C-alpha atoms as a printed R data frame, in Angstrom:
    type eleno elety resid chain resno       x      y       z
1   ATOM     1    CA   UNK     A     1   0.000  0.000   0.000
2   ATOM     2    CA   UNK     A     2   1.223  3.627  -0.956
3   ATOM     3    CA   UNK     A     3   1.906  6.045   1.800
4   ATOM     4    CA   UNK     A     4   0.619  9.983   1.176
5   ATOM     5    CA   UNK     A     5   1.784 12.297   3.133
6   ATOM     6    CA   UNK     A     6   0.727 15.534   3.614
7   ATOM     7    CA   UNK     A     7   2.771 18.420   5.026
8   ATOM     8    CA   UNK     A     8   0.714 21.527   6.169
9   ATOM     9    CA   UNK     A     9   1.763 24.899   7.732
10  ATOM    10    CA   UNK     A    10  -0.606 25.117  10.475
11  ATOM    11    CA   UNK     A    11  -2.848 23.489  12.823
12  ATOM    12    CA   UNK     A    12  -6.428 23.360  12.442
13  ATOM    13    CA   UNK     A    13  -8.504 24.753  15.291
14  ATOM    14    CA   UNK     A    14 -12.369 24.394  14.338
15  ATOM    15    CA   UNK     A    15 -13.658 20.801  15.253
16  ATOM    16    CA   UNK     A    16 -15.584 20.479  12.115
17  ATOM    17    CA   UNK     A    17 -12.781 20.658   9.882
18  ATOM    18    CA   UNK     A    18 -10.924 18.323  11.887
19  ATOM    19    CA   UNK     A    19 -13.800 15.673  11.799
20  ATOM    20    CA   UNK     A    20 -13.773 16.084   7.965
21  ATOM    21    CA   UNK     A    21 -10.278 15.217   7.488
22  ATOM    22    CA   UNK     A    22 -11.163 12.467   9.456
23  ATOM    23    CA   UNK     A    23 -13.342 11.129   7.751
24  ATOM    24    CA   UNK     A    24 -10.990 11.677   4.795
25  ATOM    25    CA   UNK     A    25  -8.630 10.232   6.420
26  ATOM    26    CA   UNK     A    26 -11.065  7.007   7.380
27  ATOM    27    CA   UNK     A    27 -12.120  7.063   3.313
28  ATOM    28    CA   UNK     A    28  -8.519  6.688   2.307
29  ATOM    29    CA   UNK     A    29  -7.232  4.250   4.516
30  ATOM    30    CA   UNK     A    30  -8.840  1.132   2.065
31  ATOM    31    CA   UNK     A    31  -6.207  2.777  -0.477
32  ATOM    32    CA   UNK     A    32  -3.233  4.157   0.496
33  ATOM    33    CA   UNK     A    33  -1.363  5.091   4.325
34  ATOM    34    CA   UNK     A    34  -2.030  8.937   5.179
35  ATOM    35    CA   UNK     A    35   0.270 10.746   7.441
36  ATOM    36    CA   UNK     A    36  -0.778 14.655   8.014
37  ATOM    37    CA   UNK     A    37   2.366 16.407   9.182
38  ATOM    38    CA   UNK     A    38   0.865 19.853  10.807
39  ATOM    39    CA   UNK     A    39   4.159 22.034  11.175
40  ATOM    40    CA   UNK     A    40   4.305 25.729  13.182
41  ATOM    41    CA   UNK     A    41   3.931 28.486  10.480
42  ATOM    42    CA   UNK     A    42   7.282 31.110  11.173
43  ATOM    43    CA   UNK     A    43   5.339 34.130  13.350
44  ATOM    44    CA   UNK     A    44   5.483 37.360  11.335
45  ATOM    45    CA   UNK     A    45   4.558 40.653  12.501
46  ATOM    46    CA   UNK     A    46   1.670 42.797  11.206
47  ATOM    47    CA   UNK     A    47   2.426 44.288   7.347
48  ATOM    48    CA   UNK     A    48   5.765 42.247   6.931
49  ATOM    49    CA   UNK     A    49   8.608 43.184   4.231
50  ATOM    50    CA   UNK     A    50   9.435 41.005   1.708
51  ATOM    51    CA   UNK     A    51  12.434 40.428   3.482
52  ATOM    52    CA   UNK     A    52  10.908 39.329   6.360
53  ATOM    53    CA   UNK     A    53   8.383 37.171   4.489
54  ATOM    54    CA   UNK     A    54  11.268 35.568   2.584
55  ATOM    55    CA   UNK     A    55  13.471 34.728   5.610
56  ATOM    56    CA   UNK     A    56  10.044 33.086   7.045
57  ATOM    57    CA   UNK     A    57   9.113 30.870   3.861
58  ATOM    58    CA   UNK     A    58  13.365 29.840   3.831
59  ATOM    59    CA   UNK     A    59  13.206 28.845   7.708
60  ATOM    60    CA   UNK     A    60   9.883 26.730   7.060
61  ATOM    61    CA   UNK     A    61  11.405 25.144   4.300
62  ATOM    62    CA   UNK     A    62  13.719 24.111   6.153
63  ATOM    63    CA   UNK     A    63  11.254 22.465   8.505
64  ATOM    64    CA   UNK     A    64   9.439 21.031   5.255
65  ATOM    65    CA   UNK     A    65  12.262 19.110   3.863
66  ATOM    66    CA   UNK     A    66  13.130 17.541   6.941
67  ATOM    67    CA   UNK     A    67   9.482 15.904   6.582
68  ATOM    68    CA   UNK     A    68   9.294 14.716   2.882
69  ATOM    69    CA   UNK     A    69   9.659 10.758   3.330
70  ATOM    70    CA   UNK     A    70  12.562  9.785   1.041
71  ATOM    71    CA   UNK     A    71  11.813  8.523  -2.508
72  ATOM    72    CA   UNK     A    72   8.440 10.737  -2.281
73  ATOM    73    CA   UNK     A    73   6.485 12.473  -5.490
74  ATOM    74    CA   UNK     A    74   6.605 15.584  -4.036
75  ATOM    75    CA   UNK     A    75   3.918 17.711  -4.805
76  ATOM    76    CA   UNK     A    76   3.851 21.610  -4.261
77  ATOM    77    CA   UNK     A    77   0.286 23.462  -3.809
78  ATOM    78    CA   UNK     A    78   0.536 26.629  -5.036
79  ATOM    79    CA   UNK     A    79  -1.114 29.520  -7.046
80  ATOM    80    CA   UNK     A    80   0.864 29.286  -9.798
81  ATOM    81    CA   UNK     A    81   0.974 25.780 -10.635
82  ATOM    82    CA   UNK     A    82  -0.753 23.507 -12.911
83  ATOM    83    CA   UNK     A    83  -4.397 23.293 -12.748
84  ATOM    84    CA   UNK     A    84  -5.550 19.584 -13.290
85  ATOM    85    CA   UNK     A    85  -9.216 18.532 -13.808
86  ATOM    86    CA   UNK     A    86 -10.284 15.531 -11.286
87  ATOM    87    CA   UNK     A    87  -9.401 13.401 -13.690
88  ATOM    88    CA   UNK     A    88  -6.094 15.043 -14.804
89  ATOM    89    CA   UNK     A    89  -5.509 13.957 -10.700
90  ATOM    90    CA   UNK     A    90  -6.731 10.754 -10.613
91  ATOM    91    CA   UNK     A    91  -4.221  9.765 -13.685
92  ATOM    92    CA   UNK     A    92  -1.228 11.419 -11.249
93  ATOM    93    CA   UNK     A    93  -2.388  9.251  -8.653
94  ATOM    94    CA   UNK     A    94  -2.731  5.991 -10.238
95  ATOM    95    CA   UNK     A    95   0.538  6.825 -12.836
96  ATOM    96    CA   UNK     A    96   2.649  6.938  -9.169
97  ATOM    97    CA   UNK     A    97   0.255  4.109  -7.682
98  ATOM    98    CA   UNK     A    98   1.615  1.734 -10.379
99  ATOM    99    CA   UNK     A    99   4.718  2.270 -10.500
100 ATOM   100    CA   UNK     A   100   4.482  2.109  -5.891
101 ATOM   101    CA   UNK     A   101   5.872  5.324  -5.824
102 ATOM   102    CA   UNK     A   102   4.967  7.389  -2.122
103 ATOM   103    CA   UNK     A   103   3.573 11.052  -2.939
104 ATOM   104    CA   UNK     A   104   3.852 13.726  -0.546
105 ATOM   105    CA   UNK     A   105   1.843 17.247  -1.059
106 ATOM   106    CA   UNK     A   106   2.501 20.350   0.496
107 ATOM   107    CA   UNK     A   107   0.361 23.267   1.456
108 ATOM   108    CA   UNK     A   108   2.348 26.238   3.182
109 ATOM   109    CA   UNK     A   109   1.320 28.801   5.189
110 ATOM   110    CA   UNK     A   110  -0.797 32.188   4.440
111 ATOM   111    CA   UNK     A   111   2.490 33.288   2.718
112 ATOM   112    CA   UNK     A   112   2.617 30.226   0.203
113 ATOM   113    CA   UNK     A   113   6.089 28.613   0.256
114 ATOM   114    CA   UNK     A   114   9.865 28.969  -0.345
115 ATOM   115    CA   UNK     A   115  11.061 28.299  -4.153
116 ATOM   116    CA   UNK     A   116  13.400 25.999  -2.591
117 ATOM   117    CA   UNK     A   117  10.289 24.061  -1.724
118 ATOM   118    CA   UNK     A   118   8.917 24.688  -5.089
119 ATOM   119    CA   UNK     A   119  11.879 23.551  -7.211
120 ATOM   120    CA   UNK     A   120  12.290 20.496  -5.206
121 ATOM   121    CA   UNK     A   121   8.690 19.270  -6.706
122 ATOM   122    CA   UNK     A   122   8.210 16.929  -9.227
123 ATOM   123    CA   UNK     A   123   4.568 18.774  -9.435
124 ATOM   124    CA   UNK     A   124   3.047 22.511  -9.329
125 ATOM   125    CA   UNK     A   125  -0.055 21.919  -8.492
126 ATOM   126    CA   UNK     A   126  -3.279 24.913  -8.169
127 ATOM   127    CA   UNK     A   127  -6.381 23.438  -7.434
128 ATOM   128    CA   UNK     A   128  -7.834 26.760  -8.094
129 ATOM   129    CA   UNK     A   129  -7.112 30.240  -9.301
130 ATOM   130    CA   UNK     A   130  -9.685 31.409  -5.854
131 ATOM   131    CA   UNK     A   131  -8.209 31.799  -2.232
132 ATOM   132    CA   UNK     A   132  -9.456 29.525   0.125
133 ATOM   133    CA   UNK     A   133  -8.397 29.432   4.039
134 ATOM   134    CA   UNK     A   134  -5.572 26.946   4.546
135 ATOM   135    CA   UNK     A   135  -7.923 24.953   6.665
136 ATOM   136    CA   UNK     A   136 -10.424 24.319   4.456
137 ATOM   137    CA   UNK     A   137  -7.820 23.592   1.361
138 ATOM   138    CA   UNK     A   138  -6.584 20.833   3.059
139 ATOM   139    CA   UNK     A   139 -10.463 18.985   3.252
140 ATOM   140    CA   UNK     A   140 -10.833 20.091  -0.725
141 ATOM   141    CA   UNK     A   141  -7.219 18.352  -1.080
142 ATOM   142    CA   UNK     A   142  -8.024 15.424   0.587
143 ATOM   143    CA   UNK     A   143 -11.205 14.684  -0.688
144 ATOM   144    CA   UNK     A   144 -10.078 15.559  -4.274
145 ATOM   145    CA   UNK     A   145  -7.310 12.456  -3.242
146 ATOM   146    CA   UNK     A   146 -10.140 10.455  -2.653
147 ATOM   147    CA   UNK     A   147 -11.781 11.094  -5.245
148 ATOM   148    CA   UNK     A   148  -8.977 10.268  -7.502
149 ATOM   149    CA   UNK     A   149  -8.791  6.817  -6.341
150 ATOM   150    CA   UNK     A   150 -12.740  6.436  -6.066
151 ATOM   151    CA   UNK     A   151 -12.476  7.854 -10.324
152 ATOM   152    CA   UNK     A   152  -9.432  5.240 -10.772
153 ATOM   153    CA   UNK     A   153 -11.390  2.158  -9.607
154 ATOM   154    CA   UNK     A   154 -15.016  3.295 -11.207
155 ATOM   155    CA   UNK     A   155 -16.611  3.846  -8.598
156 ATOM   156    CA   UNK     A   156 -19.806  5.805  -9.057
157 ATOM   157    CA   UNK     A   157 -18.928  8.748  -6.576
158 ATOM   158    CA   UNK     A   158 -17.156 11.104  -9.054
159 ATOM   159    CA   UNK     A   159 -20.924 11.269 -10.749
């Protein structure tokens, strides 16, 4: 079984979003091992300079790589990467499910992440042009997993 692990910049506070990645979490375990890494974002002060921002996204970097299993299809959420239809997703998933390859995604913090992070990934990925609240992007991520593999054995649920 494939392992997917998720790396997020944050922890989520509200209990309903926590009971949805649950469930997520409960829905993926018949295909593939989920580990949710929740890391502490780098504090920045009100109105930041670039500067700032930049020695931020470099220190949580640093706190990302240390977390990307080895051998891992990394895979970078961010505004300016690819945007994949369902389906575009659900042939990324089952192209690295074939071949047993581990993916890892990451989601950074409210200031998106380093372009060491970003160059490191075999994958760019925007699931939307919109801005959504980090919380809630990891559900949509996670059930967009899901249904990947629900779309890759024919199940009905994509419908």
């Amino acid at each position: 079984m494939i392992k997917i692990t998720l790396i997020t910049l944050g922890k989520l506070k509200e209990k309903y979003l926590r009971d949805a990645i649950d469930e997520y979490a409960k829905r993926l375990s018949r295909y593939c091992k989920l580990d949710v890494v929740e890391l502490t974002p780098v504090s920045l002060p009100d109105n930041p300079s670039q500067t700032e921002v930049d020695v931020a996204l470099n220190k949580e970097a640093e706190m990302i790589e240390k977390r990307i299993p080895d051998g891992s299809i990394v895979t970078a959420l961010c505004v300016e990467g690819k945007s994949f239809s369902s389906e575009d997703l659900a042939d990324f998933v089952e192209k690295n499910t074939n071949s047993g390859k581990n993916m890892c995604f990451i989601i950074g913090s409210s200031y998106g992440l380093s372009s060491s992070v970003k160059q490191r990934a075999s994958l760019k990925l925007s699931l939307s042009a919109m801005t959504f609240p980090h919380q809630l992007f990891r559900v949509m991520l996670l059930e967009q997993i899901y249904r990947a593999f629900k779309i890759n054995e024919g199940s009905t649920y994509h419908k």
